[in-house]
Short mmCIF file of C-alpha atoms in Angstrom, two decimals:
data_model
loop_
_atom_site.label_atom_id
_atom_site.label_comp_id
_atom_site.label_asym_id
_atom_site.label_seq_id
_atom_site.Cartn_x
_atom_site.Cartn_y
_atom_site.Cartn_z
CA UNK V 203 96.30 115.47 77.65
CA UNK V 204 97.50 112.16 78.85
CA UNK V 205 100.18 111.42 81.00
CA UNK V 206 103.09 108.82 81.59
CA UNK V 207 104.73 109.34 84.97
CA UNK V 208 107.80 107.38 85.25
CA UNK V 209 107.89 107.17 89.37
CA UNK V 210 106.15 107.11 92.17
CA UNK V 211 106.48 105.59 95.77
CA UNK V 212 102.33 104.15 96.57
CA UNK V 213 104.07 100.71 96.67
CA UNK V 214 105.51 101.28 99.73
CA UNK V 215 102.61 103.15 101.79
CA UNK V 216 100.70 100.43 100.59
CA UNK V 217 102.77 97.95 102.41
CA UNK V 218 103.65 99.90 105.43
CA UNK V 219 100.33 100.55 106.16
CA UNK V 220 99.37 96.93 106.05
CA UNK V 221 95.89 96.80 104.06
CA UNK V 222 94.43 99.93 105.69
CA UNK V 223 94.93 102.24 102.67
CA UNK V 224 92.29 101.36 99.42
CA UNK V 225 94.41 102.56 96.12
CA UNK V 226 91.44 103.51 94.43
CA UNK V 227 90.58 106.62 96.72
CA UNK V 228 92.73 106.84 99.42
CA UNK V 229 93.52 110.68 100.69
CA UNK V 230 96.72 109.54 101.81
CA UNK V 231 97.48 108.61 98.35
CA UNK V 232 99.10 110.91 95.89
CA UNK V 233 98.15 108.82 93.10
CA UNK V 234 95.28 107.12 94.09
CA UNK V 235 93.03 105.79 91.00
CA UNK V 236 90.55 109.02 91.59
CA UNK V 237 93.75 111.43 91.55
CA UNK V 238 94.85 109.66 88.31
CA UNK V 239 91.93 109.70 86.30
CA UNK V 240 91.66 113.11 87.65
CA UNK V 241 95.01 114.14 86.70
CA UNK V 242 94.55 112.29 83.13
CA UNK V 243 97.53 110.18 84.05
CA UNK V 244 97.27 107.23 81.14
CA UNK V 245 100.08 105.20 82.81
CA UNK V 246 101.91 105.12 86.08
CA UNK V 247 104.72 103.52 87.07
CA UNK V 248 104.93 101.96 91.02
CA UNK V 249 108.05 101.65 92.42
CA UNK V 250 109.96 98.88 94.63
CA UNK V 251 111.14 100.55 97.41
CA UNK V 252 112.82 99.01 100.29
CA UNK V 253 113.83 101.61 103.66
CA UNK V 254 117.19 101.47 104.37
CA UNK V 255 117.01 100.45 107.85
CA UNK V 256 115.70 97.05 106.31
CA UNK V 257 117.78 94.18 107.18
CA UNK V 258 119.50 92.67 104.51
CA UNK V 259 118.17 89.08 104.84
CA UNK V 260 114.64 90.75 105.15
CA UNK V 261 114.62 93.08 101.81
CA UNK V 262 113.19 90.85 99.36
CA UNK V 263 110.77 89.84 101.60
CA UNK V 264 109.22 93.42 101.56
CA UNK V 265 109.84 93.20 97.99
CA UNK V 266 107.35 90.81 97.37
CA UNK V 267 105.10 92.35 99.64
CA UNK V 268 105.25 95.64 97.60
CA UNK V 269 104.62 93.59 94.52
CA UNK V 270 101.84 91.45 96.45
CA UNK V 271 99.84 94.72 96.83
CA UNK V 272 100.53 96.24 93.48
CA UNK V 273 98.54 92.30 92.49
CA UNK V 274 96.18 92.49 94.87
CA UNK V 275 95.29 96.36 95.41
CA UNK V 276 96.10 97.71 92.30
CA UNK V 277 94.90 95.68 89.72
CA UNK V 278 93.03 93.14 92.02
CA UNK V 279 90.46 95.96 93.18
CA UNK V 280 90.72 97.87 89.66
CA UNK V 281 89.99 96.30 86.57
CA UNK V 282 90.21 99.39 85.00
CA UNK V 283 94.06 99.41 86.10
CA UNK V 284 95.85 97.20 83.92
CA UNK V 285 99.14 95.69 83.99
CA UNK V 286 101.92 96.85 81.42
CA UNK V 287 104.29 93.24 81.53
CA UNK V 288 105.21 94.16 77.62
CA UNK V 289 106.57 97.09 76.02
CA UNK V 290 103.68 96.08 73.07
CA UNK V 291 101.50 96.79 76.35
CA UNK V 292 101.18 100.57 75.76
CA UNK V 293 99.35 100.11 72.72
CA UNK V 294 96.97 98.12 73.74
CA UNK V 295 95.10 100.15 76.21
CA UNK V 296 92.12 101.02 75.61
CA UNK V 297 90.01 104.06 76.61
CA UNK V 298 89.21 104.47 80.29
CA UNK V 299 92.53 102.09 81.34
CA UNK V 300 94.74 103.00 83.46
CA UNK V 301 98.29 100.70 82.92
CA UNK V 302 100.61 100.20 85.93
CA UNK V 303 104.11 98.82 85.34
CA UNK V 304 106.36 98.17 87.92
CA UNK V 305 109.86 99.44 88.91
CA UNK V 306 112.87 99.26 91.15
CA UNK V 307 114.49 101.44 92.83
CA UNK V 308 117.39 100.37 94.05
CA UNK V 309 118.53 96.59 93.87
CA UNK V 310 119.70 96.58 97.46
CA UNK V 311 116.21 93.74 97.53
CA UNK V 312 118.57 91.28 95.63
CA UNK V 313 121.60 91.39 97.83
CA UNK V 314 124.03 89.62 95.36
CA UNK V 315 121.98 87.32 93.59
CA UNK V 316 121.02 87.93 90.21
CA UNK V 317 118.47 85.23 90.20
CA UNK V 318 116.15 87.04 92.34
CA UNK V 319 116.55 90.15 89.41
CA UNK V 320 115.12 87.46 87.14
CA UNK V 321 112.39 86.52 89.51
CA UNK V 322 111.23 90.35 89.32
CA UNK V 323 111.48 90.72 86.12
CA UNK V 324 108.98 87.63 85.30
CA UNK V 325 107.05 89.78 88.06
CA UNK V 326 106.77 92.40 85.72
CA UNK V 327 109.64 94.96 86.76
CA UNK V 328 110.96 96.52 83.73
CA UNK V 329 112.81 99.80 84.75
CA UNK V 330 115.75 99.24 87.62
CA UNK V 331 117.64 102.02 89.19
CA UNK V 332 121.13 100.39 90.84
CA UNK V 333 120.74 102.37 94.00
CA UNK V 334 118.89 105.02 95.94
CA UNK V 335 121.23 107.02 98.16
CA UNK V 336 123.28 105.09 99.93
CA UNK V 337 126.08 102.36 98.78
CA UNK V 338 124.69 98.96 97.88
CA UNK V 339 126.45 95.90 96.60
CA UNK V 340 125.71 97.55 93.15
CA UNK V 341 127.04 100.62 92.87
CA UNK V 342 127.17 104.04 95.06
CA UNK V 343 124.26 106.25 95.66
CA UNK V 344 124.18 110.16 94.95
CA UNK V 345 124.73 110.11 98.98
CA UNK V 346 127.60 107.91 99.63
CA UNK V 347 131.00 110.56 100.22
CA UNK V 348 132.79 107.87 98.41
CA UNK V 349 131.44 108.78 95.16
CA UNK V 350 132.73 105.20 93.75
CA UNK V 351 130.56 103.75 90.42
CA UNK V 352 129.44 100.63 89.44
CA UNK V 353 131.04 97.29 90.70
CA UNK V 354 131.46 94.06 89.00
CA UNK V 355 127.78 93.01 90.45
CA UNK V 356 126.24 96.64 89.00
CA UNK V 357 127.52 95.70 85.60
CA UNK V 358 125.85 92.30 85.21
CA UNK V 359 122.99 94.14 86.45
CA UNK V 360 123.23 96.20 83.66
CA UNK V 361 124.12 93.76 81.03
CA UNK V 362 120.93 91.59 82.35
CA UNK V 363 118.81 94.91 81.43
CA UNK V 364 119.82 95.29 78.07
CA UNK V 365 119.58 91.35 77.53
CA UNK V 366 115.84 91.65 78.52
CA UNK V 367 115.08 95.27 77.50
CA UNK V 368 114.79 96.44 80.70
CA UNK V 369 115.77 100.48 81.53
CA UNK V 370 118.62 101.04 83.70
CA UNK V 371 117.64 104.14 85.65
CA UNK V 372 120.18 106.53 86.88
CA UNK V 373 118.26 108.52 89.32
CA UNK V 374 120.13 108.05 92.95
CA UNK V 375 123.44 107.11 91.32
CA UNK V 376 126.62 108.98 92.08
CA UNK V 377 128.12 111.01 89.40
CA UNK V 378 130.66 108.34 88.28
CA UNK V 379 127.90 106.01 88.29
CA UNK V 380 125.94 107.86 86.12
CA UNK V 381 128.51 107.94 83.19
CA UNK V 382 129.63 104.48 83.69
CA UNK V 383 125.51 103.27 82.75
CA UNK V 384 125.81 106.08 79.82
CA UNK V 385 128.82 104.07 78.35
CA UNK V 386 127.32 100.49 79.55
CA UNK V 387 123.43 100.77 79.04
CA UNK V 388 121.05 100.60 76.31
CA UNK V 389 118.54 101.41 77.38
CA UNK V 390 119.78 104.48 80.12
CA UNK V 391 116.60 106.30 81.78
CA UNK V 392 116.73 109.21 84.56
CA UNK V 393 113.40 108.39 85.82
CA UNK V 394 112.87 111.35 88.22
CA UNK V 395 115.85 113.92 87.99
CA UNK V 396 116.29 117.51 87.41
CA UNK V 397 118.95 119.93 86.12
CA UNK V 398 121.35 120.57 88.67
CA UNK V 399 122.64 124.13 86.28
CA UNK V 400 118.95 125.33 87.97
CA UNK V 401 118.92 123.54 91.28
CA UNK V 402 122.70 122.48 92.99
CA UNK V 403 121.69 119.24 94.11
CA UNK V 404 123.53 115.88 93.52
CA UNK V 405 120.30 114.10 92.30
CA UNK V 406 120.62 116.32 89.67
CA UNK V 407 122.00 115.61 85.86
CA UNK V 408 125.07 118.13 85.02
CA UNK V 409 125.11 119.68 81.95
CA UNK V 410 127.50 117.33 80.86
CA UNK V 411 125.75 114.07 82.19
CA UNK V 412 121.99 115.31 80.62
CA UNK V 413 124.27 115.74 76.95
CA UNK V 414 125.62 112.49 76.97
CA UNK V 415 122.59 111.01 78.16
CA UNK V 416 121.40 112.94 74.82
CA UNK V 417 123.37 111.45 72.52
CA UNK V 418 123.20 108.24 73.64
CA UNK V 419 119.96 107.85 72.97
CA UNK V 420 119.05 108.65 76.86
CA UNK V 421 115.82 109.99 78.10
CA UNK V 422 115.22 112.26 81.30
CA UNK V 423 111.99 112.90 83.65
CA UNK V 424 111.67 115.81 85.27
CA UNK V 425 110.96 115.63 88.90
CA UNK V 426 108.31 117.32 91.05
CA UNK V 427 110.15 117.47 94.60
CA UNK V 428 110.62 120.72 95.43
CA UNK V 429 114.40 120.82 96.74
CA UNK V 430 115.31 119.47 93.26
CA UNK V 431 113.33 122.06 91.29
CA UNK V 432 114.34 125.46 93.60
CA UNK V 433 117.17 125.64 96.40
CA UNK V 434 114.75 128.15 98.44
CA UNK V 435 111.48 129.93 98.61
CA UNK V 436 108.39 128.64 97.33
CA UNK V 437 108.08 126.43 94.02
CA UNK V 438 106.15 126.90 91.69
CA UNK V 439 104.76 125.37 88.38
CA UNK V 440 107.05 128.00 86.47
CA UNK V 441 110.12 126.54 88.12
CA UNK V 442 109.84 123.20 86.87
CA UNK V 443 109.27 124.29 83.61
CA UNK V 444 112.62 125.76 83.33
CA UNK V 445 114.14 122.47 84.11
CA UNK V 446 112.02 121.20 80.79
CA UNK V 447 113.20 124.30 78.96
CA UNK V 448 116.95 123.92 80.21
CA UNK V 449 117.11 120.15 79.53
CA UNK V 450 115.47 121.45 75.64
CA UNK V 451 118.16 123.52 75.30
CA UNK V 452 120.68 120.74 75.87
CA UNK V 453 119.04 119.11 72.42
CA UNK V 454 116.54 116.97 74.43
CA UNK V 455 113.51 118.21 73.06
CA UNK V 456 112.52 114.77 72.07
CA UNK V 457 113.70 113.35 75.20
CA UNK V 458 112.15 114.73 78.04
CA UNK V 459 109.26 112.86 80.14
CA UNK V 460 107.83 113.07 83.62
CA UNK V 461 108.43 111.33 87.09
CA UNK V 462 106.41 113.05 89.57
CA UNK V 463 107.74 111.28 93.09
CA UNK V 464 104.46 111.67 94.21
CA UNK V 465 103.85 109.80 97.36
CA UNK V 466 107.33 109.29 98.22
CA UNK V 467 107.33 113.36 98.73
CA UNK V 468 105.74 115.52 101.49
CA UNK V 469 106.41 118.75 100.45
CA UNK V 470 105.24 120.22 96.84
CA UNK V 471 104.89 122.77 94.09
CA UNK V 472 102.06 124.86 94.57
CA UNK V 473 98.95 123.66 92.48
CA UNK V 474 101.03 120.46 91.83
CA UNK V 475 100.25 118.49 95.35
CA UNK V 476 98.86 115.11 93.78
CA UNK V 477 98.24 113.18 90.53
CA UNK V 478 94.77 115.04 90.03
CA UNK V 479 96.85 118.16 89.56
CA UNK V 480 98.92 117.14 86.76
CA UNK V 481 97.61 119.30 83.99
CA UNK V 482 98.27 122.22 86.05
CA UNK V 483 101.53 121.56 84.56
CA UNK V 484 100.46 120.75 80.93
CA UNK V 485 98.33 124.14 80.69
CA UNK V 486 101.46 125.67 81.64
CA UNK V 487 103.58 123.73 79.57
CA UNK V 488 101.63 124.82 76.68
CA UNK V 489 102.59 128.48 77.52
CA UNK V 490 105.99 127.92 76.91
CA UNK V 491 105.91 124.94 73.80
CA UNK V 492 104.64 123.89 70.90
CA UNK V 493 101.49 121.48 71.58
CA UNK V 494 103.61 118.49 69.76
CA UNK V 495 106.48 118.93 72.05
CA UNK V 496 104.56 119.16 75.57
CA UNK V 497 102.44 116.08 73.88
CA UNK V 498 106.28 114.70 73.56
CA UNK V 499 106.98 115.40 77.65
CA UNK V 500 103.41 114.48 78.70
CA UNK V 501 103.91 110.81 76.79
CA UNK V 502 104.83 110.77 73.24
CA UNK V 503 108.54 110.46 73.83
CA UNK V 504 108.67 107.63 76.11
CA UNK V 505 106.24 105.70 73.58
CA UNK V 506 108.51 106.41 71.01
CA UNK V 507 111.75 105.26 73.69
CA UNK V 508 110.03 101.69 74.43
CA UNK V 509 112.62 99.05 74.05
CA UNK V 510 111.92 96.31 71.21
CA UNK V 511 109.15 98.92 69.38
CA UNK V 512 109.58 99.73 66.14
CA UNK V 513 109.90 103.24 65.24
#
């Protein structure tokens, strides 16, 4: 069954290890090509990830290195991974593609300087998470004590998404955060979160927070990183799946994706250690669900989420 995973960190091994590391087969690679096609991921989205101890005038720098690589070793080596720039993209692959669409996590890249937003957007970046753990010039991470939301800044951030149909992800935001993109975005993703109910952890969605993000027309990807599926003990498969079953019972049946993490993660659920794994989880998603609603988790509910598609 094919697969739409909403994160995943090979960006920034890419550019940390400097043009060692070949995408398409790489070991050190969660999601190499081989593990994809493997794992019968249809699309995968590549994060922009820059490490905190970063300086600030050095960030979009690395950036554009991340973004350099996803050109060059992505898509320049692969011809059989192509580019998603367009929502209209999705349809258009064919059989034996791959697409690859780009994402940022965290705008802490752009300082305060929405212009640079724009230049990643014409880049192809078209999901942006405000932070990642810490405090940016944006909004507060899920691990700043402060616990503040969004700032003036965050909310033209947010505004610029919805102008160019862009998903504002809410992953890594603190809890005020969160409901402040509810009420501002329209187009509000949780690209890689769990259900904190199952797993006390503040990257996870409350109750509350997975509801409104519900009714609002809000979609949420499960997460494979083992401290946000089980607080102890050894994770399995089965565990995740009761975040998908929790999050159903919320109403979000039609809602629900995937966001593995993979390769910004170095621990993992048993038979779930790499893309090539992935239907590990769809056999035993189809335990549990009707085929129509895992085909709905696997990738029919994102297709159906696409900004600017007609449903």
């Amino acid at each position: 069954m094919n697969i739409i995973d909403l994160h995943c960190d090979a960006l920034l091994k890419l550019q940390e290890a400097k043009g060692v590391l070949r995408f398409a087969d790489a070991p050190d690679l969660q999601t190499n090509k081989n593990r994809l096609q493997q794992g019968q991921i249809k699309v995968q989205c590549f994060a922009i990830f820059i490490e905190p101890e970063i300086k600030g005038d050095h960030k979009f720098q690395v950036a554009l290195e991340q973004i350099d690589y996803f050109y060059k070793e992505v898509l320049g080596r692969n011809p059989d991974m192509v580019h998603i720039k367009e929502w209209s993209d999705f349809d258009r692959l064919k059989i034996g593609q791959i697409g690859a669409m780009l994402t940022l996590e965290g705008v802490d890249a752009i300082g305060n300087d929405l212009a640079k937003l724009h230049i990643l957007y014409r880049l192809g970046v078209r999901s942006v998470g405000l932070t990642w753990n810490q405090a940016n010039l944006a909004a507060d991470g899920a691990g700043e004590p402060r616990g503040a939301g969004l700032t003036l800044f965050g909310k033209e951030i947010v505004e610029f998404n919805n102008e160019h149909q862009i998903l504002t992800d809410v992953s890594h935001l603190s809890d005020k955060g969160i409901w402040e993109v509810i009420e501002l975005a329209k187009y509000p993703i949780a690209s890689h979160s769990n259900a904190r109910a199952l797993c006390h952890h503040p990257r996870n969605l409350t109750d509350e927070q997975a509801k409104a993000m519900f009714a609002n027309g809000g979609h949420i990807h499960v997460v494979y990183h083992p401290p946000f599926v089980k607080e102890s003990g050894e994770v399995k498969i089965t565990d995740l799946v009761k975040h998908i079953d929790h999050f159903c019972s919320l109403g979000g049946v039609k809602q629900i994706g995937l966001g593995s993490d993979f390769d910004g993660i170095s621990t993992f659920i048993t038979d779930l250690e790499d893309a090539s794994k992935s239907q590990n989880l769809i056999n035993e998603l189809l335990k549990h669900f009707k085929e129509e609603e895992v085909k709905g988790f696997a990738y029919e509910n994102f297709l159906n989420y696409r900004p600017g598609i007609k449903r």
